[in-house]
Tab-separated table of C-alpha atoms in Angstrom:
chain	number	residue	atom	x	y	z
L	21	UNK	CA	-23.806	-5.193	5.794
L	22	UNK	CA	-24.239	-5.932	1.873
L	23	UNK	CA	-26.283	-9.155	1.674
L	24	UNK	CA	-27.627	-8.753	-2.406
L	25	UNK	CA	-27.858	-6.189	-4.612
L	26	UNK	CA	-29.543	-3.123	-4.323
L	27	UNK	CA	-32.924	-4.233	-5.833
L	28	UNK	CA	-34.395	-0.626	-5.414
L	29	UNK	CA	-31.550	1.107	-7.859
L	30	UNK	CA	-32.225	2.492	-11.103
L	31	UNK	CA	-30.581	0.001	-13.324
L	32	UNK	CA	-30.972	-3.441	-12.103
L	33	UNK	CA	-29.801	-6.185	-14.693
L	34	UNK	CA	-30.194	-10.050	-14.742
L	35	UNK	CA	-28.910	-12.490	-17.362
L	36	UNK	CA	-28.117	-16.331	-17.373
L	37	UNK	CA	-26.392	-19.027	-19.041
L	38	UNK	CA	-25.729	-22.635	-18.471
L	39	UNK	CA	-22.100	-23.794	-19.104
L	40	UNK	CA	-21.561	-27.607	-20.396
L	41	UNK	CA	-18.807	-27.877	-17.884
L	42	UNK	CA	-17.836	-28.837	-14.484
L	43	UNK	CA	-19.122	-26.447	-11.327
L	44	UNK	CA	-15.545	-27.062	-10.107
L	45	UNK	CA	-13.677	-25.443	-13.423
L	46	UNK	CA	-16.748	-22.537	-13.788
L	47	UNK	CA	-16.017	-21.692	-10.066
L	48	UNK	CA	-12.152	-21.626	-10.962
L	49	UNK	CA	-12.147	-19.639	-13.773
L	50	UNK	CA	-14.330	-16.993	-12.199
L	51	UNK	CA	-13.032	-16.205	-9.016
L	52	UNK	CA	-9.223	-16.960	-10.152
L	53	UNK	CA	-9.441	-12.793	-10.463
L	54	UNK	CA	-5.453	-12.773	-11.903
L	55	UNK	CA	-6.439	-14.921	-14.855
L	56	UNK	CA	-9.260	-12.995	-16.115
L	57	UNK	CA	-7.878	-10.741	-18.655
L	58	UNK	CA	-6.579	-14.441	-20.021
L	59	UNK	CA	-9.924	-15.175	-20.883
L	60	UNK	CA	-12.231	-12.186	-20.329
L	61	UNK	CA	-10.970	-9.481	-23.197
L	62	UNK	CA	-12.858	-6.907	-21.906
L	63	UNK	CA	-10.404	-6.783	-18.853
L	64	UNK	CA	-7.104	-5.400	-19.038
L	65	UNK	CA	-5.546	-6.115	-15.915
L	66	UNK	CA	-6.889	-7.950	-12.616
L	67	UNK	CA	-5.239	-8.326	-9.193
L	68	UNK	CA	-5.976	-9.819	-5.631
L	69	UNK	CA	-4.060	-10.492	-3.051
L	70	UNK	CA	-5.195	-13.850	-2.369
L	71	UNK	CA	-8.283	-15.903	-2.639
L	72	UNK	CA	-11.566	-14.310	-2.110
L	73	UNK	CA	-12.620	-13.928	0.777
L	74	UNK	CA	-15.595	-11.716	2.659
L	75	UNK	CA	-13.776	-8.115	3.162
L	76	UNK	CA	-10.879	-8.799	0.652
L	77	UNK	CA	-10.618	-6.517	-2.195
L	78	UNK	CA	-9.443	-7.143	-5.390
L	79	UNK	CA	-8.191	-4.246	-8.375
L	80	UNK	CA	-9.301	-4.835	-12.091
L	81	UNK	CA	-9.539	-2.513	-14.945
L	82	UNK	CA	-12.437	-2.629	-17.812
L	83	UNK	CA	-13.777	-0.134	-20.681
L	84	UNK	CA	-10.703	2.112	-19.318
L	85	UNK	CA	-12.330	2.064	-15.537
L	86	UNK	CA	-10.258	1.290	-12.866
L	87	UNK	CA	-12.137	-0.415	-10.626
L	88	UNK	CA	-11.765	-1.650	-6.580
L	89	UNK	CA	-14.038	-4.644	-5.900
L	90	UNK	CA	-14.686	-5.404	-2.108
L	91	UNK	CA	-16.415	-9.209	-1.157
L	92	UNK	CA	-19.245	-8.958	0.511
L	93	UNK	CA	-19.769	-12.578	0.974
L	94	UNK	CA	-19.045	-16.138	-0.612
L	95	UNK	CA	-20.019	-19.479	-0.660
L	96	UNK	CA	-18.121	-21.657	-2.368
L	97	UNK	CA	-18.794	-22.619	-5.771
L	98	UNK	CA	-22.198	-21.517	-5.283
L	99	UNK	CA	-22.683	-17.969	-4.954
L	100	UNK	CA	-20.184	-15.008	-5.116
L	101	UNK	CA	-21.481	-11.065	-3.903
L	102	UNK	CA	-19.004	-8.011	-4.490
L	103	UNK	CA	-19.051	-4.849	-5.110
L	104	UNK	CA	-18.407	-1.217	-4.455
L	105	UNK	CA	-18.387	2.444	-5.477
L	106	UNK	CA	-16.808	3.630	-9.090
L	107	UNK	CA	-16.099	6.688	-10.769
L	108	UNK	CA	-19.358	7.641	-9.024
L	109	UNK	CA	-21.271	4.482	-9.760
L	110	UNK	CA	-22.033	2.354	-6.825
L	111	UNK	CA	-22.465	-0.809	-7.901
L	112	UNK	CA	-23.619	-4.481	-6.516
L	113	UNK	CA	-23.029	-7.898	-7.792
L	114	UNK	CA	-24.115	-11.046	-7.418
L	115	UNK	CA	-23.021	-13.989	-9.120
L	116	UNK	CA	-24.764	-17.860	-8.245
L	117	UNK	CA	-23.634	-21.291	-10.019
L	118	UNK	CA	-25.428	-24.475	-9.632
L	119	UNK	CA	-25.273	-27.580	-11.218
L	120	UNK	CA	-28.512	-28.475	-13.287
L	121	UNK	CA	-29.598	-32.388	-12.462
L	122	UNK	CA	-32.922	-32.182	-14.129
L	123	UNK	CA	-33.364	-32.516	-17.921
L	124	UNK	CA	-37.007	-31.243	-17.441
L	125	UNK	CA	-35.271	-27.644	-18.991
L	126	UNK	CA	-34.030	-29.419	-21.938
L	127	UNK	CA	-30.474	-29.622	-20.827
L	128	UNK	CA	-28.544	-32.294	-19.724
L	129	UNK	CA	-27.651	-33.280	-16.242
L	130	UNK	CA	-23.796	-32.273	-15.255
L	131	UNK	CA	-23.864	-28.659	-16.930
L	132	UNK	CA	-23.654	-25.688	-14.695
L	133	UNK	CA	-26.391	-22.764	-14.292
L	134	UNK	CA	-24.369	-18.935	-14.144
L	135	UNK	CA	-27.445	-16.272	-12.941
L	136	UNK	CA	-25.775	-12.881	-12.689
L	137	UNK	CA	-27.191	-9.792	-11.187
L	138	UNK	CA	-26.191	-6.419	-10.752
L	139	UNK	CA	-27.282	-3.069	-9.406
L	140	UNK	CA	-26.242	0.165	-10.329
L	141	UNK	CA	-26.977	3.520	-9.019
L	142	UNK	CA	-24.948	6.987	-8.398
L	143	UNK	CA	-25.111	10.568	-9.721
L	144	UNK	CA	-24.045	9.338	-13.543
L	145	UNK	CA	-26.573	6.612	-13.530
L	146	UNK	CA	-29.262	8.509	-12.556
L	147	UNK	CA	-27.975	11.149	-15.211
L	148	UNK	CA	-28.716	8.591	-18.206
L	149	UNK	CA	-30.425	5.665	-17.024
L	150	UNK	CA	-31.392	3.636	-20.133
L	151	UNK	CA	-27.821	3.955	-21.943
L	152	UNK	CA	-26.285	2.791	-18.141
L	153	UNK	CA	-29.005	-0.021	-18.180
L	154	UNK	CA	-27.934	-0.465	-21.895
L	155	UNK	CA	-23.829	-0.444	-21.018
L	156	UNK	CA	-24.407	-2.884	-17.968
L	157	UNK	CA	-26.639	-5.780	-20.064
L	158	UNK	CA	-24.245	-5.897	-22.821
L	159	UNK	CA	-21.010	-5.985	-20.299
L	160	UNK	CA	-22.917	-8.784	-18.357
L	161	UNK	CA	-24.155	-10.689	-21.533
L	162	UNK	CA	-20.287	-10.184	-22.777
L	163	UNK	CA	-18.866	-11.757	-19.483
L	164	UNK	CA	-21.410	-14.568	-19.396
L	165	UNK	CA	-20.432	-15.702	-23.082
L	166	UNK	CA	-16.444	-15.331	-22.167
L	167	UNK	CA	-17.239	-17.639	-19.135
L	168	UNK	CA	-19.013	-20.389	-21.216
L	169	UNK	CA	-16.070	-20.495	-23.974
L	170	UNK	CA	-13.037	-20.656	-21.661
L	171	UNK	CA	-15.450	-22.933	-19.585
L	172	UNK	CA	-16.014	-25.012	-22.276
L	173	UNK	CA	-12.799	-25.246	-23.968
């Protein structure tokens, strides 16, 4: 059983935003998998059969991977795990959202927190490691700053 990503791979990648929007719309748009390539350019197709659920799988296509996506667990609009093996890169990823009710960071109360994390290991990671590390910060720092603007349109 998948509970997190794979913290002992060789490319592990973390990045964070905070959205000025409502947990309820930042939970929509990201697990509304169909819409993505609506707002997410870096997508060119998504599919699911149905809301996301632990053991559903859902099909989307990126940087000319296709790519099958199985949930490993969610919890609703708070944290989101999937994953699964590609074009010989098994990857993990773990998405949490919470709402930020302290301006102690600077930020104002009602915004939402987005921490992403991701693990990647296989035969081609292991091959190259820094360019993979390199490929995966800039696709996660991509779909981070997608998120916020449809977020906060």
């Amino acid at each position: 059983m998948i509970t997190g990503i794979d913290t002992a791979a060789p490319v592990v990648v973390r990045r964070a935003i905070t959205i000025d929007a409502a947990l309820s719309r930042v939970w929509a748009l990201h697990t509304d998998v169909p819409s993505w390539p609506s707002w997410q350019p870096d997508i060119t197709a998504a599919r699911s059969g149905g809301p996301l659920a632990p053991g559903s799988v859902f099909h989307w296509s990126t940087a000319g991977l296709d790519i099958a996506s199985t949930v490993y667990a969610v919890e609703a609009p708070f944290r989101i795990l999937w994953g699964g093996p590609a074009h010989g890169i098994t990857g993990v990823h773990q998405w949490t959202f919470r709402t930020v009710d302290s301006a102690a960071d600077g930020t104002v109360d009602g915004m939402v927190r987005v921490e992403t994390e991701e693990s990647w290991d296989g035969d081609p990671v292991r091959a190259d490691v820094e360019a993979m590390r390199a490929a995966l910060d800039g696709s996660l720092a991509a779909w981070l700053d997608h998120l916020k603007r449809a977020a906060e349109r």
